[in-house]
mmCIF file of C-alpha atoms in Angstrom:
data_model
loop_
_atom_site.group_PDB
_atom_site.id
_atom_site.type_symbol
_atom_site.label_atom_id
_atom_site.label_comp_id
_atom_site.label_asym_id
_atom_site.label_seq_id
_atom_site.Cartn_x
_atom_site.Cartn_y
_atom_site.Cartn_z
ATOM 1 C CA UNK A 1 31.424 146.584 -21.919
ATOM 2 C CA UNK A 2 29.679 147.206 -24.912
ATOM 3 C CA UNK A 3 31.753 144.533 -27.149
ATOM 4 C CA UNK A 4 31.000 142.127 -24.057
ATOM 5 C CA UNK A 5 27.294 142.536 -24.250
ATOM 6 C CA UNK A 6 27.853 141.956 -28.133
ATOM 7 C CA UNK A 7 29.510 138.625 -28.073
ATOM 8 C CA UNK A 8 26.789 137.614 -25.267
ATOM 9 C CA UNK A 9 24.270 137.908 -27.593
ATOM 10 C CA UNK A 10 26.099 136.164 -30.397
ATOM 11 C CA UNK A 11 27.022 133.478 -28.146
ATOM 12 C CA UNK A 12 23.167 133.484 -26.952
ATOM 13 C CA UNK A 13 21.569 133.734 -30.793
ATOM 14 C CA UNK A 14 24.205 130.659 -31.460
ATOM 15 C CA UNK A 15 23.053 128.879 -28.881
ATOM 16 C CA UNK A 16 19.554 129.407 -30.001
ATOM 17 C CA UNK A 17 19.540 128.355 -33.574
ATOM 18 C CA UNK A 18 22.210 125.297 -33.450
ATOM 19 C CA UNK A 19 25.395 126.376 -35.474
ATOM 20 C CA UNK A 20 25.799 129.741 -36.110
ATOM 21 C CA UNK A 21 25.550 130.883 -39.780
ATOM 22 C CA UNK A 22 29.223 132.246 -41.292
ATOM 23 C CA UNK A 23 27.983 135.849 -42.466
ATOM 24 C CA UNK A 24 31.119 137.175 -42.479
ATOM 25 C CA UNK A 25 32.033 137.868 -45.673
ATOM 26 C CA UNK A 26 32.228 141.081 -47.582
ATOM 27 C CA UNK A 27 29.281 142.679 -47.980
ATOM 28 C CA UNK A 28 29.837 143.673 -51.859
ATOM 29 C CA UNK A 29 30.076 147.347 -51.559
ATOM 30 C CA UNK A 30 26.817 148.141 -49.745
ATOM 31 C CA UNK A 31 27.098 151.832 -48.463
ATOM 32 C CA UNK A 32 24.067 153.777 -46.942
ATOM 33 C CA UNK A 33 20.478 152.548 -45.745
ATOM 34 C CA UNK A 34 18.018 155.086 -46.914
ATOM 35 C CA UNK A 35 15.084 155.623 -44.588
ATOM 36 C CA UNK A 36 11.287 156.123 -45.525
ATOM 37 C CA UNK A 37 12.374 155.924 -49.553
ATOM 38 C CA UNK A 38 8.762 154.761 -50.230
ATOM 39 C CA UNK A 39 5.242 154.940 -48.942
ATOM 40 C CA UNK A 40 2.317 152.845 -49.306
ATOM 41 C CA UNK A 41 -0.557 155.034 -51.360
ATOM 42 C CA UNK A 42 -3.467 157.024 -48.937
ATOM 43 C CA UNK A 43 -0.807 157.211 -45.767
ATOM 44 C CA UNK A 44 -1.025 154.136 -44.455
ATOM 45 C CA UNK A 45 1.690 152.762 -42.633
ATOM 46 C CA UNK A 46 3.836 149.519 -44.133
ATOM 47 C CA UNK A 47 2.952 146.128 -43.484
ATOM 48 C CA UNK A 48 4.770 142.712 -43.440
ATOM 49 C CA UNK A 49 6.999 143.641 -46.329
ATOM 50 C CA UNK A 50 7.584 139.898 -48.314
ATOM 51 C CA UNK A 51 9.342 140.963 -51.579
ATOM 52 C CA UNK A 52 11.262 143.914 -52.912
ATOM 53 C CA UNK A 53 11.603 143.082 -57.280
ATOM 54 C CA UNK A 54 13.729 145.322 -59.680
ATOM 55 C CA UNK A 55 12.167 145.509 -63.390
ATOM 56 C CA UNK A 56 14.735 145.542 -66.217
ATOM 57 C CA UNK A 57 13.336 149.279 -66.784
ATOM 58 C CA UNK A 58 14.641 149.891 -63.621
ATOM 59 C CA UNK A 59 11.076 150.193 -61.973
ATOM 60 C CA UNK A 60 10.521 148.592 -58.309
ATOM 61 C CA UNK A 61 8.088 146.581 -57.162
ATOM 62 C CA UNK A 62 7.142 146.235 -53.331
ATOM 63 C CA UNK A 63 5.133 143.745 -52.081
ATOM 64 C CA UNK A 64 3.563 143.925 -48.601
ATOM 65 C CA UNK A 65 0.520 142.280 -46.539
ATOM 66 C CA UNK A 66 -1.931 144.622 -46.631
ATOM 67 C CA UNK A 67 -2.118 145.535 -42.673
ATOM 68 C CA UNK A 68 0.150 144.300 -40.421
ATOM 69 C CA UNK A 69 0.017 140.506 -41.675
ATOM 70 C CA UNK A 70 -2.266 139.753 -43.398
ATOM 71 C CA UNK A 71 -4.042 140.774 -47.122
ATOM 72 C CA UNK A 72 -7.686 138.936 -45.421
ATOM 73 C CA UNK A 73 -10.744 141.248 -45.769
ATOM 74 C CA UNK A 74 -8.343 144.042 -46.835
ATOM 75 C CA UNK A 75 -8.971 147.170 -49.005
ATOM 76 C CA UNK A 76 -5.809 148.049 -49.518
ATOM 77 C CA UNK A 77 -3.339 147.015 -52.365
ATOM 78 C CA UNK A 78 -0.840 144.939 -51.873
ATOM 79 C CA UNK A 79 1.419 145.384 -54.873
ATOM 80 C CA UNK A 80 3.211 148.836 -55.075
ATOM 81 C CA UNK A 81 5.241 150.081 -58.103
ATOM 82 C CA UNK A 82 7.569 152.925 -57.422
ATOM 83 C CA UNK A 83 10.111 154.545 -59.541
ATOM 84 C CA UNK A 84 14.003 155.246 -58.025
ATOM 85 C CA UNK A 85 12.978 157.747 -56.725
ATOM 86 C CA UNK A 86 10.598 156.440 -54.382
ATOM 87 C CA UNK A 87 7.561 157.699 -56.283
ATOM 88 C CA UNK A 88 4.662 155.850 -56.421
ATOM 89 C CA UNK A 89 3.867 154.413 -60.129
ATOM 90 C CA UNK A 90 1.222 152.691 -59.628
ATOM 91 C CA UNK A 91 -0.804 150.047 -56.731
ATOM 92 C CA UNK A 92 -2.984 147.334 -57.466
ATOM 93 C CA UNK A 93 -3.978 143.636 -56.433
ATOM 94 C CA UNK A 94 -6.903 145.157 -54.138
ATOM 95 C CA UNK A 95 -8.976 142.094 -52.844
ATOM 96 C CA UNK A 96 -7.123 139.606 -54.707
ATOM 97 C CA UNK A 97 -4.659 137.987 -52.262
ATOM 98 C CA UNK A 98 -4.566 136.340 -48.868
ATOM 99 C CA UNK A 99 -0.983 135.852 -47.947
ATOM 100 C CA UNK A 100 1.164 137.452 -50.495
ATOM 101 C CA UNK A 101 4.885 135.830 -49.848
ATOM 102 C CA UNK A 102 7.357 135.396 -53.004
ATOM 103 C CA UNK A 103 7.992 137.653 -56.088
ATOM 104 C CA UNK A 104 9.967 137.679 -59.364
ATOM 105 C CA UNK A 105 10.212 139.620 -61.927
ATOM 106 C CA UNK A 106 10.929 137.945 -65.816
ATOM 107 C CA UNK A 107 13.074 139.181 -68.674
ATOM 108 C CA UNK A 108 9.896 141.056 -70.274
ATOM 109 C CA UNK A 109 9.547 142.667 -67.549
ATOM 110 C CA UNK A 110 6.473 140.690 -65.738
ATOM 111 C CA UNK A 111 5.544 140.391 -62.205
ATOM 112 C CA UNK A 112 4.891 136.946 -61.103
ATOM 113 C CA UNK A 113 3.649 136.946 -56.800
ATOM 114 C CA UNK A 114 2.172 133.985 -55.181
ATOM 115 C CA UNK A 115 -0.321 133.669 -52.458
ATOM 116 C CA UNK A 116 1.142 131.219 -50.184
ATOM 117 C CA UNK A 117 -2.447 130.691 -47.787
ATOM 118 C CA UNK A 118 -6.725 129.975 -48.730
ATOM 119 C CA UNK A 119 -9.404 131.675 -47.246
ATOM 120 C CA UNK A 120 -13.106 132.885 -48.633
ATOM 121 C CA UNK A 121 -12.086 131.429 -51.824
ATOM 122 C CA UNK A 122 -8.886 133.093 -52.635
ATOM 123 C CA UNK A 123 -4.919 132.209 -52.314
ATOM 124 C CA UNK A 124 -3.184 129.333 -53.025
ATOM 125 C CA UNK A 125 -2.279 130.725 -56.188
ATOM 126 C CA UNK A 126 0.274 132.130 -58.359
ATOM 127 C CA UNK A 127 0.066 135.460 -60.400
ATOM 128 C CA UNK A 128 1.566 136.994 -63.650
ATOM 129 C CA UNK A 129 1.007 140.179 -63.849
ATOM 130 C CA UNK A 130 1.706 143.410 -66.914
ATOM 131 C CA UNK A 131 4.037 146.219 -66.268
ATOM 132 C CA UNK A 132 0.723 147.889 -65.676
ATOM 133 C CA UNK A 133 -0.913 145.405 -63.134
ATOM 134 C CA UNK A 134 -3.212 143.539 -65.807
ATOM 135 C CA UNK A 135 -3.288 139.576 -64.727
ATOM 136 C CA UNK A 136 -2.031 137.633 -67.573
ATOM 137 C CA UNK A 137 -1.686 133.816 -66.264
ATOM 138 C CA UNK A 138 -2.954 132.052 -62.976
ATOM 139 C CA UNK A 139 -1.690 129.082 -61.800
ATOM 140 C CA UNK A 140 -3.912 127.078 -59.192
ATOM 141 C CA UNK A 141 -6.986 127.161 -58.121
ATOM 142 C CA UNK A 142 -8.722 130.084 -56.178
ATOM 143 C CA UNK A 143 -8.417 128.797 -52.146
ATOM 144 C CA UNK A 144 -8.146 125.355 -52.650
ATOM 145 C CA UNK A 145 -4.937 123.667 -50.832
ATOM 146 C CA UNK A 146 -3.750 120.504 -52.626
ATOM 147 C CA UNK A 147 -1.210 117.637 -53.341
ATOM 148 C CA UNK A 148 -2.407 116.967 -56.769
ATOM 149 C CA UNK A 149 0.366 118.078 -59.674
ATOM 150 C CA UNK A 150 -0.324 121.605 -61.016
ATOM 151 C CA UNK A 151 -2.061 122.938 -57.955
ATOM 152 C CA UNK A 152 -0.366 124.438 -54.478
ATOM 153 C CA UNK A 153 -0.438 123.822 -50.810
ATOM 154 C CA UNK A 154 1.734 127.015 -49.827
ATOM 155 C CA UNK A 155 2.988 128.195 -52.340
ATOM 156 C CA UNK A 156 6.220 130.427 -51.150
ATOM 157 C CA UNK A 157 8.184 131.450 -54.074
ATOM 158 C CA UNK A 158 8.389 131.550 -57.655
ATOM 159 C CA UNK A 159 11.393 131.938 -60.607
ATOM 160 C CA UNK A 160 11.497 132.200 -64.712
ATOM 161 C CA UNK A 161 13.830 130.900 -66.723
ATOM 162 C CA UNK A 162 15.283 132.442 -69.913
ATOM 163 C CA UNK A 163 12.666 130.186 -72.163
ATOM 164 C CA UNK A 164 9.755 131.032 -69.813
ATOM 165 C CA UNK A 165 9.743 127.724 -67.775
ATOM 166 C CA UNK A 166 8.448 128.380 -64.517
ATOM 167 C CA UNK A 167 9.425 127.160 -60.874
ATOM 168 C CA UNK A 168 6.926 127.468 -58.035
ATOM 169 C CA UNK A 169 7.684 126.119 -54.609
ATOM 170 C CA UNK A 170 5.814 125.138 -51.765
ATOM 171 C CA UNK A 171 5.903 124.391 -48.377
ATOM 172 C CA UNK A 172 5.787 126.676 -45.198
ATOM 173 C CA UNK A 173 4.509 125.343 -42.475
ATOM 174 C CA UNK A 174 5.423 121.901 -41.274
ATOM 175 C CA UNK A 175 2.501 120.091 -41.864
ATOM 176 C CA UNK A 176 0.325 119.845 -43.866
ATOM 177 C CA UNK A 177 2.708 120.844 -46.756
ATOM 178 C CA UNK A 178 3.800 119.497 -50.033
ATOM 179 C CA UNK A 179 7.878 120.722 -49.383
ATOM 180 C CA UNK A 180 8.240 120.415 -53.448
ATOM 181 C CA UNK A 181 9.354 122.690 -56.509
ATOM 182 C CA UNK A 182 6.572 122.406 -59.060
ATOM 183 C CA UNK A 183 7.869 122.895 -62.968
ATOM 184 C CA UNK A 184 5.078 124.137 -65.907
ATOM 185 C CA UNK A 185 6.040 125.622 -69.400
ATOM 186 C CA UNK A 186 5.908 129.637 -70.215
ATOM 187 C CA UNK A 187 1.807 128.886 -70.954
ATOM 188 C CA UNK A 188 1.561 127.459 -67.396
ATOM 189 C CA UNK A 189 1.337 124.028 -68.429
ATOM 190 C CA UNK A 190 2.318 121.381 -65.885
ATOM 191 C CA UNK A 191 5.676 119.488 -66.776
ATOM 192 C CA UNK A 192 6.745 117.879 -63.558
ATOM 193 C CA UNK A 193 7.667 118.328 -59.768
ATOM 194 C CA UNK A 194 10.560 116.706 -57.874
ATOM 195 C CA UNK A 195 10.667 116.620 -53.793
ATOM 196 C CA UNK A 196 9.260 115.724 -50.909
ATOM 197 C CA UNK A 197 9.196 116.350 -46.939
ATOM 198 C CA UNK A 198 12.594 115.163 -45.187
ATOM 199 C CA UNK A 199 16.370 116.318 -44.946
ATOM 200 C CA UNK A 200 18.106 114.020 -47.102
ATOM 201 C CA UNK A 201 19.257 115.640 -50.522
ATOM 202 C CA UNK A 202 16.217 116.698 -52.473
ATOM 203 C CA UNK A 203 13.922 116.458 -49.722
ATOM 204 C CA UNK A 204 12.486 119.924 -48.261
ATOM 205 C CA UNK A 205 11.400 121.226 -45.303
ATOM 206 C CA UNK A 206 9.904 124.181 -45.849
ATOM 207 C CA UNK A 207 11.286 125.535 -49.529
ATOM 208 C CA UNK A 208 11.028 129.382 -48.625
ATOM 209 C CA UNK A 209 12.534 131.145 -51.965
ATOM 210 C CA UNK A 210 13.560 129.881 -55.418
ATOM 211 C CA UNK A 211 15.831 131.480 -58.208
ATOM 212 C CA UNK A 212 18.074 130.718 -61.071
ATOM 213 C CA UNK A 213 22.074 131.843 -61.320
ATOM 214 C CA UNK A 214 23.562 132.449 -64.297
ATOM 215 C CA UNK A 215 24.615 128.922 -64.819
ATOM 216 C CA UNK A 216 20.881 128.051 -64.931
ATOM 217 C CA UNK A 217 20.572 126.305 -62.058
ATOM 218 C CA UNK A 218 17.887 126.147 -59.626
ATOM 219 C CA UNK A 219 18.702 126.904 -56.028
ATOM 220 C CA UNK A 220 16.044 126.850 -53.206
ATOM 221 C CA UNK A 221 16.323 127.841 -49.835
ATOM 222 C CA UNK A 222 15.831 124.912 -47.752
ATOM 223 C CA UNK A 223 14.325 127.100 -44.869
ATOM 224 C CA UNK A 224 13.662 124.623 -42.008
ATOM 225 C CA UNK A 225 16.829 122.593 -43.302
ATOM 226 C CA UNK A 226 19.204 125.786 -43.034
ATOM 227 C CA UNK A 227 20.459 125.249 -46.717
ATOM 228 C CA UNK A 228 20.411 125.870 -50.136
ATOM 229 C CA UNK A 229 19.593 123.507 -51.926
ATOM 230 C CA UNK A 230 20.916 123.125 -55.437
ATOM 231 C CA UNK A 231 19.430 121.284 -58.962
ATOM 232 C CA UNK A 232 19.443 120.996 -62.730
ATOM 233 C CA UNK A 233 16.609 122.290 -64.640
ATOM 234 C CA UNK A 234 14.853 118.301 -64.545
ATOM 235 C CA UNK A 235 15.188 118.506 -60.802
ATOM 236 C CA UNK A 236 18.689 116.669 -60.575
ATOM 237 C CA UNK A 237 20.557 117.029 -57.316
ATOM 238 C CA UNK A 238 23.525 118.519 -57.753
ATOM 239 C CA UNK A 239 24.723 120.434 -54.405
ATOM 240 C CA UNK A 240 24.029 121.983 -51.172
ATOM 241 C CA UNK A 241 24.934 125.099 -49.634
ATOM 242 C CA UNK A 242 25.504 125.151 -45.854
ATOM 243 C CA UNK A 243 27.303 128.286 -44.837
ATOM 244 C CA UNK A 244 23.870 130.210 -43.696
ATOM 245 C CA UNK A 245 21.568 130.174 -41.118
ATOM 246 C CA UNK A 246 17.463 130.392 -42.024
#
């Protein structure tokens, strides 16, 4: 009965979301879940949890909205720095974010977040921060939403290279968004952006997360498209990845 039930519901989550993503392939070696490993600072209870970042000193980073979903109006702090332990390190980014959503963390050991919505002023923005939570770059401007180059609509996710390049995306809601991977330098100046709404190759539809394999290449998850997409460095086209659902 209860394998019955089981292919029901795969049959009825198929049906639901078009052809059904092939996750069935080894899962790499991945053992135990460990519950309640960390806790937000003053007991409060977890919010929307949007990124979980290992440092290179083996330090964690935890990003999460604040309460429930949302950083809005919010005391407390959204970025949390725990040890492997679970201990908390260190919490900061108290009144500085809206919508915290994507998170990297670079070679030396930086944390980059963005702040994919506006409001009062803030978001719309993209953060570097120290090891010890000091803001060292900004990219965008504080709550303002826009098409023009070097500034965000939605900004979801964002990636380093090796030489410090950096790769921002955007796009998260339908409309109005950009759907485009913005590139600046390591100072955080503007070099180009390729993209553009649609579901051709190289067009977006909500570009949810961004990273770089060891080959250098940039691959974004098409979200809305249910693919990742894959480029060059320059934004050339080079693949697509179909074998997963959102």
């Amino acid at each position: 009965m209860r394998t019955l039930l089981f292919l029901l519901a795969t049959v009825a989550l198929a049906a639901n979301a078009g052809d059904p993503p092939l996750n069935n392939l080894p899962d790499g070696g991945y053992k135990l879940t460990v519950r309640d490993w960390a806790k937000p600072p003053g007991g409060v209870p977890w919010a929307a949890v949007t990124a979980v970042e290992v440092a290179p000193d083996g330090s964690i980073y935890v990003i999460h909205r604040c309460h429930d979903n949302s950083c809005a109006g919010r005391a407390e702090p959204p970025i949390l720095k725990f040890d492997a332990s679970g201990k908390l390190l260190k919490a900061w980014g108290e009144g500085m974010f809206v919508f915290p959503h994507g998170a990297t963390v670079d070679a030396q050991g930086n944390l980059w977040v963005t702040d994919e919505q506006g409001k009062d002023g803030k978001g719309q923005q993209v953060f570097k921060f120290n090891p010890e939570g000091k803001v060292l770059m900004t990219l965008g401007k504080a709550g303002v939403a826009s098409d023009a180059q070097g500034l965000f609509n939605q900004p979801t996710d964002v990636a380093i290279a090796p030489n410090g390049d950096i790769f921002v995306t955007e796009g998260h809601s339908p409309t109005p968004a950009n759907n485009r991977v913005q590139k600046f330098d390591k100072n955080g100046k503007f070099i180009k952006s390729w993209g553009h709404t649609g579901s051709g190759p190289g067009e977006f539809n909500a570009p949810h997360t961004i990273a770089l394999d060891s080959r250098g290449r940039v691959l974004v998850g098409d979200r809305n498209n249910n693919r990742i997409q894959i480029f060059d460095q320059d934004g050339k086209y080079i693949d697509t990845w179909m074998q997963w659902g959102r």
